[in-house]
Amino acid sequence: HAALSRRYVLCEVVSEDPRCRQCIEDRALGLAVRDAIARVHGDYGLACCSISFTGAGETGGPGGAGSLRVRSPVRVCPAVKYLNAYTGTVLLRCRKDSYRLLCSALPFVRYLESRAQRYPCFLNTLHVGGTIRTCQKFLIQYNRTQLLRLLQNCKNEEERQCIQKSLLSCSLTEEQSQSGDEEEDDGTE
Amino acid sequence: RRRGGRAARARGPAGRGMAAAAFERRVLRRAAEHHYLRVRLELPDGGVRPNAAQFKQLVVTALRELHGEVGAALPVDVLTYEEKTLSAILRVISSGLVKLWSALTLLGFYQNRRCAFRVLQTSPFLLALSGNSRELVLD
């Protein structure tokens, strides 16, 4: 019995409108990606990829009469594994057999919609990995290079000082729960 | 994926003292570029019959529903179409045969009327569609 292989696609939401940041949430994004897959690959593509997308697809109707229905807090979109609204980073999950359908449909996401507001944007695919851990490693590396680039692109000395100060001040604190920012663990650079 | 053909060669038997016979057998798998389908559209509820352009539109619509824009962009050609019998010969690129056939199978409605596609013959060679042994009548 073979294990169920997954592929994790790491992408970044790029938008010219700064208000787009607030509608980067897992439901809006999940719907947008599903919509794009349905348009590009039709019913077949939607069915291939949405086994993971809506895990609550088989709720089995209204259940038996008189049976207790235990409603655990079901996430609307289990395929969006990680979201960072500040950097616009999104981690999507799909089956290994259908990750090509997902990846080829991502350029067709042109806007994000939430609360009846539509913001144009596009998704940049950064990395496709087999596990969340490899994607996390890549993301840490990528964020480091992005910070360096931001530092180089500073227009004036003030911004430069600001960034350097915030870089030097962040540190990795061991908490009981999961520690906050996984990406900024190079606080002493 | 095998592109083109894969040739299998067999050498002729070499008798004692004789030079090896020179024959070579080549087997080409999946070398055909196109596949041809003879289909018939059934409209059990009667009504206006589609003309050739509408027929092609129907095929492309079926592909778009099942396989999306990628399916609708598949190079499908209607080589012949007879409006009286609603039968046609379609040509599709070999890699798209499965998509086309599945889309035709799952098409249920044409202009809100029930319809069904029957695939009568299929072959990588157009010549093979000229005779159909299923329609032979034996006395």
XYZ file of C-alpha atoms in Angstrom:
328
model
C 0.000 0.000 0.000
C 1.663 3.117 -1.274
C 1.692 6.290 0.769
C -0.341 9.217 -0.492
C 2.182 11.618 -1.988
C 1.565 15.313 -1.899
C 3.112 18.283 -3.551
C 3.351 21.643 -1.847
C 3.389 24.705 -4.092
C 4.828 27.854 -2.604
C 3.646 31.056 -4.231
C 3.631 34.746 -3.613
C 0.740 37.109 -4.203
C 1.905 40.210 -6.048
C -0.395 43.169 -6.340
C -0.083 46.853 -7.076
C -2.971 47.700 -4.804
C -1.915 47.779 -1.147
C -5.462 46.977 -0.061
C -5.102 43.559 -1.615
C -3.147 42.483 1.454
C -6.229 42.460 3.627
C -8.073 40.042 1.424
C -5.293 37.480 1.429
C -7.143 34.923 3.468
C -7.414 31.218 2.964
C -11.036 31.185 1.885
C -10.725 33.912 -0.748
C -7.518 32.459 -2.093
C -8.822 28.904 -2.115
C -11.890 29.974 -4.044
C -9.846 31.954 -6.530
C -7.517 29.045 -7.232
C -10.377 26.571 -7.523
C -12.131 28.909 -9.900
C -9.036 29.166 -12.077
C -8.650 25.375 -12.201
C -12.295 24.995 -13.174
C -11.885 27.470 -16.008
C -8.618 26.085 -17.358
C -9.073 22.347 -16.812
C -12.829 21.953 -16.591
C -14.782 19.517 -14.472
C -12.056 16.902 -14.742
C -9.354 19.194 -13.424
C -11.576 20.472 -10.650
C -12.340 16.944 -9.523
C -8.656 15.935 -9.659
C -7.468 18.817 -7.522
C -10.411 19.396 -5.267
C -10.155 16.132 -3.400
C -7.728 17.982 -1.201
C -9.277 21.368 -1.591
C -12.607 20.718 0.057
C -12.036 17.984 2.571
C -15.581 18.522 3.772
C -16.954 17.504 0.393
C -18.444 14.281 1.668
C -20.466 15.357 4.663
C -22.995 12.682 3.798
C -26.214 14.645 3.620
C -28.352 15.472 6.617
C -27.270 12.379 8.520
C -29.617 9.898 10.154
C -32.628 11.083 12.034
C -31.814 11.570 15.651
C -28.098 10.880 15.260
C -25.703 13.253 16.915
C -23.806 15.308 14.454
C -20.494 16.328 15.924
C -19.295 19.423 14.204
C -15.620 19.961 14.733
C -14.391 23.302 13.434
C -13.804 22.270 9.847
C -11.498 24.539 7.966
C -13.095 25.765 4.792
C -10.050 25.236 2.689
C -7.635 22.566 3.891
C -5.505 22.973 0.784
C -4.111 26.347 1.832
C -1.582 25.259 4.397
C 0.154 28.511 5.202
C -0.580 32.167 4.640
C 1.400 35.247 5.379
C -0.507 38.395 4.585
C 2.476 40.672 5.238
C 4.714 39.086 2.625
C 1.913 37.594 0.549
C 3.270 34.068 0.818
C 0.892 31.172 0.249
C 1.490 27.440 0.535
C -0.919 25.231 -1.413
C -1.213 21.488 -1.192
C -2.357 19.016 -3.819
C -1.899 15.421 -4.876
C 1.289 14.459 -6.661
C -0.716 13.158 -9.636
C -2.397 16.451 -10.257
C 0.104 19.095 -9.264
C 0.729 19.967 -12.895
C -2.929 20.873 -13.289
C -2.658 23.156 -10.284
C 0.603 24.783 -11.347
C -0.578 25.447 -14.864
C -3.773 27.067 -13.589
C -2.043 29.482 -11.170
C -1.186 32.119 -13.835
C -4.902 32.406 -14.531
C -5.689 33.820 -11.100
C -6.115 37.491 -11.884
C -7.933 38.911 -8.906
C -8.801 38.147 -5.322
C -12.291 38.769 -4.118
C -13.448 39.277 -0.567
C -16.332 41.186 0.995
C -17.601 42.130 -2.459
C -14.330 43.838 -3.357
C -12.123 42.761 -6.164
C -8.392 43.459 -6.244
C -6.262 42.616 -9.276
C -3.176 40.584 -8.500
C -1.116 37.682 -9.773
C 0.533 34.642 -8.244
C 4.226 34.016 -8.596
C 5.255 30.396 -8.110
C 8.389 30.256 -5.995
C 8.930 26.588 -5.248
C 7.331 23.180 -5.525
C 8.319 20.727 -2.834
C 7.367 17.327 -1.604
C 7.041 18.236 2.050
C 6.273 21.299 4.090
C 9.753 21.168 5.561
C 11.518 21.608 2.218
C 9.233 24.506 1.382
C 10.025 26.077 4.718
C 13.756 25.746 4.110
C 13.380 27.350 0.731
C 11.240 30.136 2.168
C 13.841 30.970 4.826
C 16.545 31.177 2.178
C 14.355 33.209 -0.126
C 13.387 35.682 2.567
C 17.025 36.221 3.433
C 17.878 37.167 -0.132
C 14.771 39.328 -0.352
C 15.801 41.269 2.753
C 19.230 41.893 1.286
C 17.675 43.107 -1.940
C 15.347 45.406 -0.058
C 18.339 46.838 1.771
C 20.096 47.528 -1.522
C 17.039 49.152 -3.032
C 16.680 51.651 -0.212
C 16.285 55.157 -1.520
C 17.567 57.112 1.423
C 19.640 56.622 4.525
C 16.632 56.801 6.820
C 14.990 53.727 5.324
C 18.284 51.915 5.472
C 18.686 52.614 9.168
C 15.133 51.553 9.785
C 15.574 48.222 8.099
C 18.895 47.541 9.765
C 17.420 48.298 13.147
C 14.468 45.989 12.657
C 16.741 43.235 11.378
C 19.024 43.445 14.359
C 16.148 43.533 16.782
C 14.353 40.378 15.713
C 15.322 37.192 17.408
C 14.122 33.632 17.824
C 12.418 33.098 21.135
C 11.598 29.625 22.328
C 8.012 29.577 23.449
C 5.865 26.703 24.555
C 3.616 27.142 21.540
C 4.958 27.346 18.029
C 7.390 30.224 17.763
C 6.225 33.222 15.819
C 8.013 34.037 12.608
C 9.663 30.990 11.213
C 11.423 32.916 8.499
C 13.392 35.482 10.496
C 15.771 33.327 12.363
C 18.891 35.081 11.208
C 18.542 37.899 13.630
C 22.214 38.408 14.172
C 23.191 39.134 10.590
C 6.778 9.019 -22.919
C 7.624 7.369 -26.198
C 7.812 9.905 -29.009
C 7.652 8.645 -32.561
C 8.224 4.942 -32.776
C 10.370 2.461 -31.060
C 11.921 0.090 -33.488
C 12.399 -3.536 -32.549
C 14.743 -5.397 -34.761
C 15.031 -9.090 -35.363
C 17.803 -10.613 -37.355
C 17.249 -13.464 -39.673
C 18.583 -16.933 -38.790
C 22.193 -17.569 -39.750
C 22.801 -21.020 -41.076
C 26.147 -22.695 -40.667
C 28.581 -21.368 -43.171
C 26.064 -18.975 -44.672
C 25.958 -15.254 -44.240
C 23.179 -14.018 -41.960
C 19.950 -13.438 -43.855
C 19.241 -9.776 -44.103
C 15.780 -9.070 -42.904
C 14.752 -6.634 -40.299
C 11.465 -6.238 -38.508
C 10.484 -2.837 -37.298
C 7.663 -2.261 -34.851
C 6.475 1.305 -34.396
C 4.400 1.988 -31.328
C 2.130 5.005 -31.190
C 3.706 6.531 -34.251
C 0.534 7.915 -35.767
C 0.072 11.624 -35.447
C -3.697 11.734 -35.634
C -6.552 9.527 -34.641
C -9.800 9.367 -36.597
C -13.231 8.775 -35.096
C -16.486 8.059 -36.857
C -19.258 9.322 -34.606
C -22.994 9.711 -34.795
C -25.029 12.194 -32.844
C -28.355 10.927 -31.560
C -31.166 13.342 -30.849
C -33.999 11.204 -29.524
C -36.301 14.176 -29.020
C -36.098 15.303 -32.629
C -35.981 18.958 -33.545
C -33.732 21.120 -35.661
C -30.549 19.391 -36.762
C -27.232 21.204 -36.347
C -25.284 22.168 -39.422
C -21.553 21.589 -39.763
C -20.472 24.710 -37.880
C -22.898 24.046 -35.058
C -21.702 20.478 -34.869
C -18.105 21.614 -34.423
C -19.273 24.119 -31.829
C -20.966 21.279 -29.986
C -17.784 19.199 -29.946
C -15.719 22.132 -28.686
C -18.337 22.896 -26.031
C -18.206 19.325 -24.812
C -14.424 19.567 -24.524
C -14.653 22.883 -22.712
C -17.090 21.542 -20.143
C -15.045 18.516 -19.245
C -11.494 19.685 -19.827
C -11.696 23.461 -19.638
C -9.927 25.928 -21.886
C -7.047 23.519 -22.410
C -9.463 20.936 -23.770
C -11.276 23.430 -25.951
C -7.958 24.365 -27.548
C -7.324 20.776 -28.645
C -6.900 20.613 -32.447
C -10.050 18.782 -33.497
C -11.217 18.740 -37.123
C -14.547 17.664 -38.549
C -13.516 16.024 -41.801
C -16.969 15.097 -43.062
C -20.436 15.755 -41.753
C -23.787 14.528 -42.995
C -26.709 16.490 -41.670
C -29.232 13.856 -42.633
C -27.730 11.055 -40.585
C -25.894 13.332 -38.127
C -22.758 11.301 -38.555
C -19.283 12.739 -38.882
C -15.628 11.827 -39.068
C -13.463 13.636 -36.547
C -9.724 13.928 -36.537
C -7.783 14.644 -33.382
C -4.150 14.692 -32.425
C -3.206 11.360 -30.877
C -2.375 12.745 -27.450
C -5.859 14.223 -27.234
C -7.869 11.139 -28.104
C -8.734 10.279 -24.515
C -9.848 13.829 -23.784
C -12.032 14.017 -26.881
C -13.624 10.631 -26.435
C -14.382 11.223 -22.756
C -15.841 14.636 -23.534
C -18.092 13.210 -26.237
C -19.218 10.447 -23.902
C -20.221 12.830 -21.154
C -22.105 15.322 -23.287
C -25.767 15.195 -22.392
C -27.569 18.174 -23.818
C -27.692 20.144 -27.042
C -29.833 23.274 -26.845
C -31.722 21.836 -23.907
C -32.530 18.679 -25.800
C -31.188 15.303 -24.793
C -28.412 14.047 -27.019
C -25.796 11.305 -27.118
C -22.684 10.661 -29.123
C -22.142 7.146 -30.409
C -18.600 6.329 -31.472
C -18.871 3.828 -34.308
C -15.252 3.369 -35.375
C -11.871 4.681 -34.408
C -8.478 4.152 -35.950
C -5.131 5.841 -36.450
C -5.625 5.359 -40.186
C -8.330 7.121 -42.125
C -8.528 4.301 -44.636
C -9.613 1.896 -41.925
C -12.826 3.848 -41.441
C -14.038 3.065 -44.920
C -15.157 -0.441 -44.051
C -17.032 -1.475 -40.982
C -17.306 -5.178 -40.353
C -20.017 -4.595 -37.782
C -22.363 -3.484 -40.475
C -21.880 -6.604 -42.552
C -25.102 -8.475 -43.083
C -24.694 -12.187 -43.306
C -27.394 -14.023 -45.119
